[in-house]
Every structure is written in C-alpha cells, then in structure tokens.
Short mmCIF file of C-alpha atoms in Angstrom, two decimals:
data_model
loop_
_atom_site.label_atom_id
_atom_site.label_comp_id
_atom_site.label_asym_id
_atom_site.label_seq_id
_atom_site.Cartn_x
_atom_site.Cartn_y
_atom_site.Cartn_z
CA UNK V 1 79.04 -70.95 5.18
CA UNK V 2 76.21 -72.99 6.69
CA UNK V 3 75.82 -70.38 9.42
CA UNK V 4 75.46 -67.60 6.84
CA UNK V 5 72.80 -69.59 4.99
CA UNK V 6 71.03 -70.29 8.26
CA UNK V 7 71.10 -66.54 9.12
CA UNK V 8 69.76 -65.69 5.65
CA UNK V 9 66.91 -68.20 6.05
CA UNK V 10 65.99 -66.78 9.44
CA UNK V 11 65.95 -63.24 8.05
CA UNK V 12 63.72 -64.34 5.19
CA UNK V 13 61.45 -66.12 7.63
CA UNK V 14 61.29 -63.04 9.85
CA UNK V 15 60.48 -60.84 6.81
CA UNK V 16 57.83 -63.31 5.64
CA UNK V 17 56.14 -63.33 9.04
CA UNK V 18 55.61 -59.56 8.88
CA UNK V 19 52.25 -58.16 7.87
CA UNK V 20 51.69 -56.25 4.61
CA UNK V 21 51.59 -52.86 6.33
CA UNK V 22 54.85 -53.54 8.17
CA UNK V 23 56.59 -54.56 4.95
CA UNK V 24 55.41 -51.34 3.26
CA UNK V 25 56.59 -49.20 6.18
CA UNK V 26 60.05 -50.83 6.32
CA UNK V 27 60.40 -50.63 2.53
CA UNK V 28 59.55 -46.90 2.49
CA UNK V 29 61.98 -46.23 5.34
CA UNK V 30 64.79 -48.10 3.60
CA UNK V 31 64.05 -46.33 0.27
CA UNK V 32 64.15 -42.89 1.91
CA UNK V 33 67.49 -43.67 3.55
CA UNK V 34 68.97 -44.94 0.28
CA UNK V 35 67.72 -41.90 -1.70
CA UNK V 36 69.06 -39.45 0.90
CA UNK V 37 72.49 -41.08 0.95
CA UNK V 38 72.64 -41.23 -2.84
CA UNK V 39 71.63 -37.55 -3.22
CA UNK V 40 74.22 -36.48 -0.68
CA UNK V 41 77.00 -38.44 -2.38
CA UNK V 42 76.03 -37.17 -5.85
CA UNK V 43 75.81 -33.51 -4.77
CA UNK V 44 79.11 -33.75 -2.89
CA UNK V 45 80.96 -35.28 -5.83
CA UNK V 46 79.42 -33.12 -8.61
CA UNK V 47 81.24 -29.97 -9.75
CA UNK V 48 79.12 -26.84 -9.31
CA UNK V 49 79.04 -24.40 -12.23
CA UNK V 50 78.21 -20.70 -12.22
CA UNK V 51 77.96 -17.89 -14.81
CA UNK V 52 81.29 -16.49 -16.03
CA UNK V 53 79.96 -14.19 -18.78
CA UNK V 54 76.46 -13.58 -20.12
CA UNK V 55 74.86 -11.80 -23.09
CA UNK V 56 78.09 -11.65 -25.09
CA UNK V 57 78.10 -11.03 -28.82
CA UNK V 58 78.75 -13.89 -31.24
CA UNK V 59 82.35 -12.77 -31.85
CA UNK V 60 83.14 -12.33 -28.15
CA UNK V 61 81.54 -15.66 -27.22
CA UNK V 62 83.58 -17.48 -29.86
CA UNK V 63 86.82 -15.86 -28.71
CA UNK V 64 86.04 -16.67 -25.08
CA UNK V 65 85.25 -20.34 -25.79
CA UNK V 66 88.39 -20.69 -27.90
CA UNK V 67 90.50 -19.36 -25.03
CA UNK V 68 88.83 -21.73 -22.54
CA UNK V 69 89.53 -24.68 -24.85
CA UNK V 70 93.16 -23.62 -25.23
CA UNK V 71 93.57 -23.39 -21.46
CA UNK V 72 91.74 -26.75 -21.05
CA UNK V 73 89.15 -25.28 -18.67
CA UNK V 74 85.92 -27.21 -18.16
CA UNK V 75 82.91 -25.13 -19.22
CA UNK V 76 79.24 -25.34 -20.17
CA UNK V 77 77.06 -23.20 -22.44
CA UNK V 78 73.50 -22.41 -21.37
CA UNK V 79 71.69 -20.05 -23.72
CA UNK V 80 73.73 -16.82 -23.80
CA UNK V 81 75.64 -17.76 -20.64
CA UNK V 82 79.09 -19.36 -20.32
CA UNK V 83 79.38 -21.48 -17.17
CA UNK V 84 82.62 -22.56 -15.47
CA UNK V 85 83.40 -24.26 -12.14
CA UNK V 86 82.29 -21.97 -9.33
CA UNK V 87 85.62 -22.13 -7.52
CA UNK V 88 87.50 -20.75 -10.56
CA UNK V 89 85.15 -17.87 -11.54
CA UNK V 90 87.08 -14.94 -10.06
CA UNK V 91 90.52 -15.99 -11.30
CA UNK V 92 89.24 -16.92 -14.77
CA UNK V 93 87.33 -13.65 -15.15
CA UNK V 94 90.39 -11.52 -14.36
CA UNK V 95 92.62 -13.65 -16.57
CA UNK V 96 90.31 -13.68 -19.58
CA UNK V 97 89.46 -9.98 -19.37
CA UNK V 98 93.17 -9.18 -19.65
CA UNK V 99 93.95 -11.72 -22.40
CA UNK V 100 90.82 -11.57 -24.60
CA UNK V 101 89.89 -8.28 -26.26
CA UNK V 102 86.11 -8.04 -25.98
CA UNK V 103 84.67 -5.97 -28.81
CA UNK V 104 81.03 -6.12 -27.63
CA UNK V 105 80.12 -6.90 -31.23
CA UNK V 106 81.73 -3.70 -32.57
CA UNK V 107 85.22 -3.42 -34.01
CA UNK V 108 86.91 -0.04 -33.81
CA UNK V 109 90.28 1.25 -34.92
CA UNK V 110 91.87 -2.16 -34.24
CA UNK V 111 90.76 -2.97 -37.79
CA UNK V 112 93.88 -1.14 -39.00
CA UNK V 113 96.07 -3.48 -36.91
CA UNK V 114 95.08 -6.48 -39.05
CA UNK V 115 94.92 -4.70 -42.42
CA UNK V 116 97.20 -5.55 -45.28
CA UNK V 117 100.41 -3.70 -45.97
CA UNK V 118 99.33 -1.27 -48.71
CA UNK V 119 95.55 -0.84 -48.91
CA UNK V 120 94.03 1.33 -51.60
CA UNK V 121 92.38 4.68 -50.88
CA UNK V 122 88.94 3.15 -51.25
CA UNK V 123 89.77 0.32 -48.84
CA UNK V 124 91.24 2.80 -46.36
CA UNK V 125 88.09 4.93 -46.50
CA UNK V 126 85.83 1.92 -45.92
CA UNK V 127 87.96 0.69 -43.03
CA UNK V 128 87.93 4.17 -41.45
CA UNK V 129 84.16 4.34 -41.78
CA UNK V 130 83.76 0.91 -40.16
CA UNK V 131 86.21 1.74 -37.40
CA UNK V 132 84.52 5.06 -36.63
CA UNK V 133 81.11 3.37 -36.55
CA UNK V 134 82.45 0.69 -34.19
CA UNK V 135 83.96 3.22 -31.79
CA UNK V 136 80.68 5.17 -31.65
CA UNK V 137 78.75 1.93 -31.06
CA UNK V 138 80.98 1.08 -28.11
CA UNK V 139 80.44 4.53 -26.62
CA UNK V 140 76.65 4.25 -26.96
CA UNK V 141 76.62 0.73 -25.47
CA UNK V 142 78.34 2.06 -22.36
CA UNK V 143 75.12 3.82 -21.35
CA UNK V 144 73.20 1.82 -18.71
CA UNK V 145 69.87 1.95 -20.61
CA UNK V 146 71.33 0.61 -23.87
CA UNK V 147 71.80 -3.11 -24.46
CA UNK V 148 72.91 -2.94 -28.10
CA UNK V 149 73.51 -0.36 -30.83
CA UNK V 150 74.17 -0.28 -34.56
CA UNK V 151 75.57 2.86 -36.24
CA UNK V 152 75.57 3.49 -39.99
CA UNK V 153 77.51 6.50 -41.32
CA UNK V 154 77.41 8.08 -44.77
CA UNK V 155 80.58 10.15 -45.26
CA UNK V 156 80.75 12.37 -48.36
CA UNK V 157 83.69 12.42 -50.74
CA UNK V 158 86.33 14.99 -49.84
CA UNK V 159 88.41 16.32 -52.73
CA UNK V 160 90.54 19.38 -53.31
CA UNK V 161 88.34 20.51 -56.22
CA UNK V 162 85.12 20.95 -54.26
CA UNK V 163 84.79 23.91 -51.88
CA UNK V 164 81.51 22.96 -50.26
CA UNK V 165 80.97 19.28 -49.43
CA UNK V 166 77.64 17.65 -48.78
CA UNK V 167 76.99 17.11 -45.05
CA UNK V 168 77.36 13.64 -43.56
CA UNK V 169 74.40 11.61 -42.31
CA UNK V 170 74.06 9.01 -39.56
CA UNK V 171 71.43 6.48 -38.53
CA UNK V 172 71.45 4.66 -35.20
CA UNK V 173 69.39 1.65 -34.11
CA UNK V 174 69.16 1.21 -30.32
CA UNK V 175 68.17 -1.92 -28.43
CA UNK V 176 67.06 -0.78 -25.01
CA UNK V 177 67.09 -2.94 -21.91
CA UNK V 178 63.78 -4.34 -20.73
CA UNK V 179 61.73 -1.83 -18.76
CA UNK V 180 63.91 1.18 -19.67
CA UNK V 181 63.07 4.29 -21.69
CA UNK V 182 65.17 7.17 -22.99
CA UNK V 183 64.12 10.78 -22.46
CA UNK V 184 64.83 13.70 -24.78
CA UNK V 185 67.96 14.77 -22.90
CA UNK V 186 69.52 11.33 -23.28
CA UNK V 187 68.69 11.26 -27.00
CA UNK V 188 70.27 14.70 -27.38
CA UNK V 189 73.39 13.37 -25.66
CA UNK V 190 73.70 10.59 -28.26
CA UNK V 191 73.17 13.11 -31.07
CA UNK V 192 75.90 15.32 -29.59
CA UNK V 193 78.19 12.28 -29.40
CA UNK V 194 77.69 11.63 -33.12
CA UNK V 195 78.06 15.24 -34.26
CA UNK V 196 81.24 15.59 -32.24
CA UNK V 197 82.81 12.40 -33.63
CA UNK V 198 81.86 12.74 -37.32
CA UNK V 199 83.10 15.65 -39.39
CA UNK V 200 80.50 17.88 -41.05
CA UNK V 201 77.54 16.09 -39.43
CA UNK V 202 74.71 18.47 -38.42
CA UNK V 203 72.34 17.35 -35.71
CA UNK V 204 69.39 17.49 -38.12
CA UNK V 205 71.00 14.66 -40.16
CA UNK V 206 71.06 12.20 -37.23
CA UNK V 207 68.23 9.66 -37.01
CA UNK V 208 67.88 7.46 -33.92
CA UNK V 209 65.41 4.56 -33.96
CA UNK V 210 64.57 2.30 -31.01
CA UNK V 211 64.02 -1.45 -31.25
CA UNK V 212 60.22 -0.94 -31.12
CA UNK V 213 60.33 1.13 -34.37
CA UNK V 214 60.01 4.55 -32.73
CA UNK V 215 61.88 7.54 -34.15
CA UNK V 216 63.41 9.07 -31.03
CA UNK V 217 64.74 12.16 -32.83
CA UNK V 218 61.35 13.18 -34.24
CA UNK V 219 60.59 16.75 -33.12
CA UNK V 220 63.57 16.65 -30.77
CA UNK V 221 64.65 20.22 -31.46
CA UNK V 222 61.25 21.76 -32.23
CA UNK V 223 60.92 23.01 -28.67
CA UNK V 224 63.97 25.19 -29.10
CA UNK V 225 62.15 27.13 -31.86
CA UNK V 226 58.89 27.53 -29.99
CA UNK V 227 60.10 29.86 -27.25
CA UNK V 228 56.66 31.33 -26.65
CA UNK V 229 55.21 27.93 -25.77
CA UNK V 230 58.13 27.18 -23.48
CA UNK V 231 57.75 30.54 -21.76
CA UNK V 232 54.03 29.93 -21.21
CA UNK V 233 54.70 26.48 -19.78
CA UNK V 234 57.30 27.90 -17.41
CA UNK V 235 54.88 30.61 -16.28
CA UNK V 236 52.14 28.06 -15.60
CA UNK V 237 54.59 25.87 -13.70
CA UNK V 238 55.70 28.85 -11.58
CA UNK V 239 52.06 29.79 -10.93
CA UNK V 240 51.24 26.24 -9.80
CA UNK V 241 54.32 26.19 -7.58
CA UNK V 242 53.35 29.46 -5.87
CA UNK V 243 49.77 28.29 -5.29
CA UNK V 244 50.95 24.94 -3.92
CA UNK V 245 53.29 26.71 -1.49
CA UNK V 246 50.45 28.90 -0.13
CA UNK V 247 48.10 25.91 0.16
CA UNK V 248 50.71 24.00 2.16
CA UNK V 249 51.15 26.95 4.52
CA UNK V 250 47.39 27.18 5.15
CA UNK V 251 47.07 23.40 5.65
CA UNK V 252 49.97 23.47 8.09
CA UNK V 253 47.95 25.86 10.26
CA UNK V 254 44.46 24.34 9.91
CA UNK V 255 45.13 20.61 9.53
CA UNK V 256 46.15 19.99 13.19
CA UNK V 257 42.73 21.37 14.22
CA UNK V 258 40.38 20.02 11.54
CA UNK V 259 42.46 17.04 10.22
CA UNK V 260 40.61 15.67 7.17
CA UNK V 261 37.77 18.16 7.52
CA UNK V 262 39.43 21.03 5.64
CA UNK V 263 39.99 21.78 1.94
CA UNK V 264 42.04 24.72 0.65
CA UNK V 265 42.38 26.25 -2.82
CA UNK V 266 44.55 29.25 -3.75
CA UNK V 267 44.43 31.13 -7.06
CA UNK V 268 47.24 33.55 -7.82
CA UNK V 269 47.77 36.26 -10.40
CA UNK V 270 51.45 36.82 -11.16
CA UNK V 271 53.11 39.69 -13.00
CA UNK V 272 55.50 38.26 -15.60
CA UNK V 273 56.46 41.63 -17.13
CA UNK V 274 60.16 42.44 -16.78
CA UNK V 275 60.56 46.12 -15.87
CA UNK V 276 63.72 48.26 -15.92
CA UNK V 277 63.44 51.75 -14.39
CA UNK V 278 66.08 54.54 -14.45
CA UNK V 279 65.98 57.06 -11.59
CA UNK V 280 68.00 60.30 -11.18
CA UNK V 281 68.21 62.15 -7.84
CA UNK V 282 69.62 65.72 -7.65
CA UNK V 283 71.31 67.07 -4.54
CA UNK V 284 70.22 70.30 -2.77
CA UNK V 285 73.75 71.77 -2.33
CA UNK V 286 75.87 72.61 -5.36
CA UNK V 287 79.59 72.13 -5.78
CA UNK V 288 81.87 75.00 -6.94
CA UNK V 289 83.45 74.01 -10.22
CA UNK V 290 85.11 77.43 -11.11
CA UNK V 291 85.54 80.98 -9.75
CA UNK V 292 86.69 84.38 -11.18
CA UNK V 293 87.61 87.47 -9.06
CA UNK V 294 88.04 91.13 -10.30
CA UNK V 295 89.48 93.85 -8.01
CA UNK V 296 89.57 97.65 -8.80
CA UNK V 297 92.35 99.74 -7.14
CA UNK V 298 92.69 103.50 -6.81
CA UNK V 299 95.62 103.36 -9.14
CA UNK V 300 94.11 100.89 -11.73
CA UNK V 301 92.46 97.46 -12.02
CA UNK V 302 93.82 94.02 -11.12
CA UNK V 303 92.29 90.78 -12.33
CA UNK V 304 92.72 87.75 -10.11
CA UNK V 305 93.43 84.24 -11.43
CA UNK V 306 90.44 82.12 -12.42
CA UNK V 307 90.41 78.99 -10.26
CA UNK V 308 88.52 75.74 -9.91
CA UNK V 309 88.47 73.17 -7.10
CA UNK V 310 90.86 70.93 -9.04
CA UNK V 311 93.27 73.75 -9.79
CA UNK V 312 93.19 74.87 -6.20
CA UNK V 313 94.13 71.40 -5.06
CA UNK V 314 96.99 70.92 -7.54
CA UNK V 315 98.61 74.35 -7.87
CA UNK V 316 99.28 77.62 -6.09
CA UNK V 317 96.95 80.43 -7.18
CA UNK V 318 97.99 84.00 -6.63
CA UNK V 319 97.09 87.25 -8.33
CA UNK V 320 99.03 87.94 -11.48
CA UNK V 321 99.44 91.65 -10.69
CA UNK V 322 100.15 93.23 -7.36
CA UNK V 323 99.68 97.00 -6.75
CA UNK V 324 99.94 99.18 -3.77
CA UNK V 325 96.93 101.25 -2.86
CA UNK V 326 93.33 100.98 -1.81
CA UNK V 327 90.78 98.60 -3.32
CA UNK V 328 87.95 100.60 -4.80
CA UNK V 329 85.76 97.72 -6.21
CA UNK V 330 85.82 93.88 -5.96
CA UNK V 331 83.84 91.43 -8.12
CA UNK V 332 83.70 87.63 -7.65
CA UNK V 333 82.06 85.13 -10.01
CA UNK V 334 81.55 81.43 -9.03
CA UNK V 335 80.04 78.56 -11.12
CA UNK V 336 78.23 75.72 -9.29
CA UNK V 337 77.31 72.18 -10.45
CA UNK V 338 74.35 70.41 -8.85
CA UNK V 339 75.13 66.78 -7.73
CA UNK V 340 72.95 63.95 -9.01
CA UNK V 341 72.60 60.15 -8.46
CA UNK V 342 71.50 57.73 -11.24
CA UNK V 343 69.73 54.49 -10.12
CA UNK V 344 68.78 51.57 -12.41
CA UNK V 345 66.01 49.41 -10.93
CA UNK V 346 65.22 46.05 -12.61
CA UNK V 347 62.05 44.28 -11.53
CA UNK V 348 62.17 40.50 -11.92
CA UNK V 349 59.08 38.78 -13.41
CA UNK V 350 56.86 36.61 -11.25
CA UNK V 351 55.72 39.10 -8.62
CA UNK V 352 52.34 38.43 -6.99
CA UNK V 353 49.59 40.77 -8.20
CA UNK V 354 46.61 39.21 -6.40
CA UNK V 355 45.73 36.19 -4.24
CA UNK V 356 42.28 34.58 -4.00
CA UNK V 357 41.95 32.00 -1.22
CA UNK V 358 39.02 29.62 -0.61
CA UNK V 359 38.72 27.49 2.54
CA UNK V 360 35.97 24.89 3.06
CA UNK V 361 35.48 23.24 6.47
CA UNK V 362 33.37 20.20 7.26
CA UNK V 363 30.18 21.11 9.12
CA UNK V 364 28.28 24.25 9.99
CA UNK V 365 30.42 27.22 11.15
CA UNK V 366 29.48 30.14 13.35
CA UNK V 367 30.68 33.66 12.70
CA UNK V 368 33.39 33.54 15.37
CA UNK V 369 34.95 30.44 13.81
CA UNK V 370 34.89 32.00 10.35
CA UNK V 371 36.59 35.11 11.68
CA UNK V 372 39.30 33.08 13.41
CA UNK V 373 39.98 30.99 10.31
CA UNK V 374 40.00 34.13 8.16
CA UNK V 375 42.61 35.73 10.40
CA UNK V 376 44.80 32.60 10.35
CA UNK V 377 44.65 32.39 6.55
CA UNK V 378 45.46 36.08 6.21
CA UNK V 379 48.54 35.69 8.38
CA UNK V 380 49.69 32.57 6.48
CA UNK V 381 49.30 34.10 3.00
CA UNK V 382 50.50 37.62 3.78
CA UNK V 383 47.13 39.17 2.97
CA UNK V 384 47.30 42.61 1.33
CA UNK V 385 44.17 44.65 0.77
CA UNK V 386 46.11 47.11 -1.41
CA UNK V 387 46.61 44.53 -4.13
CA UNK V 388 43.03 43.22 -3.89
CA UNK V 389 43.49 39.90 -2.04
CA UNK V 390 40.30 38.05 -1.02
CA UNK V 391 39.65 35.23 1.46
CA UNK V 392 36.49 33.09 1.52
CA UNK V 393 35.72 30.72 4.44
CA UNK V 394 32.63 28.47 4.24
CA UNK V 395 31.28 25.51 6.19
CA UNK V 396 29.76 22.57 4.29
CA UNK V 397 29.10 18.93 5.08
CA UNK V 398 31.57 16.63 3.28
CA UNK V 399 30.47 13.49 1.43
CA UNK V 400 32.25 10.65 3.25
CA UNK V 401 30.75 7.72 1.31
CA UNK V 402 33.97 7.07 -0.57
CA UNK V 403 35.98 7.19 2.65
CA UNK V 404 33.62 4.76 4.36
CA UNK V 405 33.74 2.44 1.36
CA UNK V 406 37.54 2.51 1.43
CA UNK V 407 37.58 1.77 5.16
CA UNK V 408 35.14 -1.11 4.66
CA UNK V 409 37.31 -2.48 1.84
CA UNK V 410 40.36 -2.34 4.10
CA UNK V 411 38.38 -4.08 6.84
CA UNK V 412 37.29 -6.81 4.40
CA UNK V 413 40.88 -7.32 3.30
CA UNK V 414 42.00 -7.61 6.92
CA UNK V 415 39.25 -10.15 7.66
CA UNK V 416 40.17 -12.15 4.58
CA UNK V 417 43.80 -12.18 5.69
CA UNK V 418 42.77 -13.38 9.13
CA UNK V 419 40.61 -16.13 7.61
CA UNK V 420 43.46 -17.24 5.36
CA UNK V 421 45.85 -17.28 8.33
CA UNK V 422 43.36 -19.30 10.38
CA UNK V 423 42.94 -21.78 7.51
CA UNK V 424 46.69 -22.22 7.28
CA UNK V 425 46.85 -22.72 11.05
CA UNK V 426 44.08 -25.35 11.00
CA UNK V 427 45.79 -27.13 8.13
CA UNK V 428 49.05 -27.25 10.04
CA UNK V 429 47.27 -28.56 13.11
CA UNK V 430 45.61 -31.26 11.02
CA UNK V 431 48.94 -32.28 9.54
CA UNK V 432 50.41 -32.30 13.03
CA UNK V 433 47.64 -34.59 14.26
CA UNK V 434 48.21 -36.86 11.26
CA UNK V 435 51.93 -36.98 12.00
CA UNK V 436 51.24 -37.88 15.63
CA UNK V 437 48.89 -40.68 14.61
CA UNK V 438 51.45 -41.98 12.11
CA UNK V 439 54.12 -41.91 14.81
CA UNK V 440 51.83 -43.84 17.17
CA UNK V 441 51.14 -46.44 14.48
CA UNK V 442 54.85 -46.83 13.74
CA UNK V 443 55.58 -47.15 17.44
CA UNK V 444 52.97 -49.88 17.81
CA UNK V 445 54.34 -51.78 14.82
CA UNK V 446 57.92 -51.56 16.11
CA UNK V 447 56.82 -52.68 19.55
CA UNK V 448 55.03 -55.74 18.18
CA UNK V 449 58.03 -56.72 16.10
CA UNK V 450 60.48 -56.28 18.98
CA UNK V 451 59.84 -59.80 20.24
CA UNK V 452 60.58 -61.28 16.83
CA UNK V 453 63.75 -59.18 16.65
CA UNK V 454 64.92 -60.64 19.96
CA UNK V 455 64.38 -64.14 18.51
CA UNK V 456 66.49 -63.28 15.45
CA UNK V 457 69.25 -61.82 17.64
CA UNK V 458 69.37 -65.09 19.62
CA UNK V 459 69.83 -66.91 16.31
CA UNK V 460 72.78 -64.62 15.52
CA UNK V 461 74.33 -65.48 18.88
CA UNK V 462 74.03 -69.19 18.26
CA UNK V 463 75.42 -68.88 14.71
CA UNK V 464 78.61 -67.18 15.88
CA UNK V 465 78.80 -69.55 18.86
CA UNK V 466 78.64 -66.76 21.36
CA UNK V 467 78.29 -68.32 24.80
CA UNK V 468 77.39 -65.01 26.42
CA UNK V 469 74.15 -65.44 28.23
CA UNK V 470 71.85 -62.51 27.44
CA UNK V 471 70.86 -60.54 30.43
CA UNK V 472 67.21 -60.80 31.25
CA UNK V 473 65.42 -57.46 31.16
CA UNK V 474 64.51 -56.14 34.55
CA UNK V 475 60.79 -56.23 35.16
CA UNK V 476 59.00 -53.26 36.68
CA UNK V 477 55.40 -53.00 37.76
CA UNK V 478 53.29 -50.99 35.33
CA UNK V 479 52.55 -47.39 36.19
CA UNK V 480 49.00 -46.24 35.94
CA UNK V 481 49.24 -42.76 34.30
CA UNK V 482 45.55 -42.53 33.58
CA UNK V 483 42.48 -43.37 35.53
CA UNK V 484 39.76 -45.47 33.99
CA UNK V 485 37.25 -42.94 32.78
CA UNK V 486 34.87 -42.76 29.83
CA UNK V 487 37.15 -40.34 27.96
CA UNK V 488 40.23 -42.54 28.49
CA UNK V 489 38.26 -45.59 27.35
CA UNK V 490 37.20 -43.83 24.12
CA UNK V 491 40.80 -42.74 23.43
CA UNK V 492 42.08 -46.29 23.95
CA UNK V 493 39.45 -47.66 21.58
CA UNK V 494 40.41 -45.08 18.93
CA UNK V 495 44.10 -45.94 19.28
CA UNK V 496 43.28 -49.63 19.05
CA UNK V 497 41.21 -49.07 15.89
CA UNK V 498 44.01 -46.96 14.38
CA UNK V 499 46.55 -49.69 15.10
CA UNK V 500 44.42 -52.40 13.50
CA UNK V 501 43.24 -50.38 10.47
CA UNK V 502 45.72 -47.56 9.78
CA UNK V 503 44.75 -47.18 6.12
CA UNK V 504 41.12 -46.40 6.94
CA UNK V 505 42.21 -43.85 9.58
CA UNK V 506 44.47 -42.15 7.03
CA UNK V 507 41.60 -41.93 4.52
CA UNK V 508 39.33 -40.33 7.14
CA UNK V 509 41.93 -37.69 8.02
CA UNK V 510 42.51 -36.90 4.32
CA UNK V 511 38.77 -36.35 3.86
CA UNK V 512 38.77 -33.95 6.85
CA UNK V 513 41.65 -31.94 5.34
CA UNK V 514 39.86 -31.78 1.97
CA UNK V 515 36.71 -30.40 3.63
CA UNK V 516 38.76 -27.72 5.45
CA UNK V 517 40.39 -26.56 2.22
CA UNK V 518 36.99 -26.12 0.58
#
C-alpha cells in the first residue's frame, strides 16, 4: 500500500513539475483518446434504425404500428416514417405486407366484409357508393405522378318507374407529387377510368381539381370540336418540319467549309388540298362479243347460228340447216367491244409547291463563290425551276460582339476557377505548415520530458523491488546534417522561438491564414 501511495505522489510531483503548455497538450491528447473510445463503444452497441414504411395514411400507419406492437418489434416513429432495426427491414417488410391489408387511405369493396347481417337498401347503396369511390381512388393513386386522391360520386336513384334517369356526376381532387404535372392525355385517362367504372356517367360530368386549385378538365374536350384549328396547327407543324429538314441538308453541306460563318433560311409553300382523279384508258383493238352469219344457196337460204366468244368456248356451234348445192351469197355480222382501263389516282396533301432559300455567308463573296454555293444548295434542296424555286446567296459581315462577350465570360469564369483552386491550395499548404510546426513543438516537449519520465520509471522499479539494472543507452557521436550557414542559423532561431513561445507562433500563423482568405 505504501508503494502505491509513493507511486501516486511521484506521479503528482511529475505532473506538477510540467509547464502549463505541456499540461494543456497532455490533457487535450487524453481527452481526444477518451472521446474516440467512447464514440466507438456507443456506436458499436447502439441499434441502427432505418425506414420500413413512409408516407402511409393514418389508417395504414395505425394498423402497421398495432401489428409491430403485437409482434413485440422495436420501432421508432419519425414524422411520416416508421423506423425498425436495420437488420430486420427486409423480413419485416415481406411479413407485414402479407399480413396487413394496406388501404392507402381508401376502403373499397372490403366494406361489405365487415357489414352487418341485413343492411337496409339505403345502407347498401351508401356502402356501394363508398366502396366504388375507394376502388377508383386506389386506381388513381397507382399512377406515378399522383400522391393522393379523393373521389366523390353522386349516383342517381334507379327505380322501375322512371325510364330516363339523371346522369351521374363525379368530382376528383388530386394531390400531385412535388415537381410533377399532368398533361391533357393523362387527365383524359382518369376521366375514362371514371366513366368506365360508374354507370351513366358522361365525361362532361367529371370534374378534376389539382391540389393548387386548378381545374384540370376545363376545356379538355374543346379541341375535339375545333377541327379547323387543329388542322391548321398540323399544317404549320408539317411546314416547319419540311423547312427544318431542308435547312439541315444545306448546313450539312456548307458547315464543314464555313463553320459558324453561314446562316440558312428556307421558306416552303405546301399544297394541302387532297385530290382524287379518275382516269379511263381505251384500247386500240376491239374484242368480238357476238357474230351472225347468213349464207344463200342455189336451192334456198341457210342461216348460221349466232355465236359469241363465250358461247364458242362452252358449246359446239354448227349450222342449223344443211343443204347440198352451191353457195350463192354469204353475209357475216360481228359486234366488237372496245377495251378500257379505269384508274383512280389520290394525291396526298402536303406536296411541295415552291421553295425559297436564303443563304448568308460571313464576309465579302466573289461571283465564283456565289455560283458554287448556289449549285450546292440547288443539289441539296432538289431545285425545280418549273415550280418556281428561288435561291439567294449573299455575303455580309457578321456581328461577333455577342460571341466575343461570351468567350470573355467563359475566360473570366475559368480564371476565377483557377484563382479559387489556387486559394484552396495555398490554404492547404498553410495548414500543412501549421501542422508541421505543431508536430515539431510536440516533439520538443516530449523530448524535454523524456528525462523526467526515466526518473519516474526508476521509481517504479524501486517500488516493485525489481533488481534488474537498467541498461545504459549506447552513446553515439552526433551527426552533422547541416553546415553552419546564415540560413541554417535563422531556421534554428525560428525553431527555438517557436519552442519557447508556441502560442505567439500560432497567433501569427492564424493571422496569415486570415489575410489569405480575404
């Protein structure tokens, strides 16, 4: 016991003999070690939680928490998220999805599973209306752009005494996900979903409102009535497409030569009249359709059988009367039909009536260059003088001020990036120098306290009555790494000053870093 007290007293004496800076350095080092060990032990022993389900409805969240409590599973609730131990997420998710019926806030036809034995007609109608609304809500929520939906249906009374019922109506409130937007085709799909699920519900009686109070069905079907406007828009779109295709062809030929020094514009006139033309062509050689022969004999007359090409092919034709004698007269009558061919030619709308092409090149052009460019453009556009195509090639000096300003802006941005990178580099170098100085100071402090440590270790040896004689350190002659020059002398003086007054050196370095940041 006395030895332990003696060791404690020596340690206290050794600690008391240290300077203030040494005590601060050792205290900071010990604190960092204790904090690191404590953080490691806490993080290793703490259970890590992760998200099991998020953004569930109130009903689904309650059912999920009740099931977790029943199964005695540790969980946490953070906002709209349910957290469970990370190691159990996959197994719990599969188990709960099969055991808990998630309604997503909408109850469908499962309402009839929990209904009473003999509901009245009114109760049955209300339950059917709620169930149908819930099923439609689930279908709408399955769309990726929709986060939530609420469907309200108004179903008219159906009785056997009324022939014509009033149509049903429906209103839908959509909550869209952040950053998403529904186009007209998607809104029409939701309207079609409602009209197909609800009896006697016309599409005009469906109102869809977004969460930002916009009526999405407003004017949704007006475009179907305005066919003239749609046709004009389609014609303009086709015209722009044709012009863009010709401009691309011309640029593909001229851009490799003139690069940014060429501008092309094409104006087209298209024929949007649909034309159907019937054409009939008659042949030059007729076809025999019937014949009639009359023969006169010296003893009377004999009439041959009238024939046609079809009859000749299907039956034997021979004279009805045969007489012996000499033929006095013979008459033959044949009827011909001229062949003809009927052609129906339909001309599709959108044919090119005329092309007007303008090409502007940077600089002054001679006549030979204009002719060459004109020929290239004519080949690229399929020039036709018969339809009145025109090509104009001119040389003008382009205004490049905007281009130069953009290049200068890019150069300024690059210089600013380089300056920022250099500042970061200088800051890192300054911190590196500070770290080296701190390491040198710590090394000097440890070296000065090494002798006192050896004294304390000798006290430990005597306390435990260890008779082992410590081995004397082997002495070596000092090595002269540096020659005595003015630069070496200045460096030694700086190191000496830093060892004696480290706080002042640290303040000087901090002031340097502050000046660099400014």
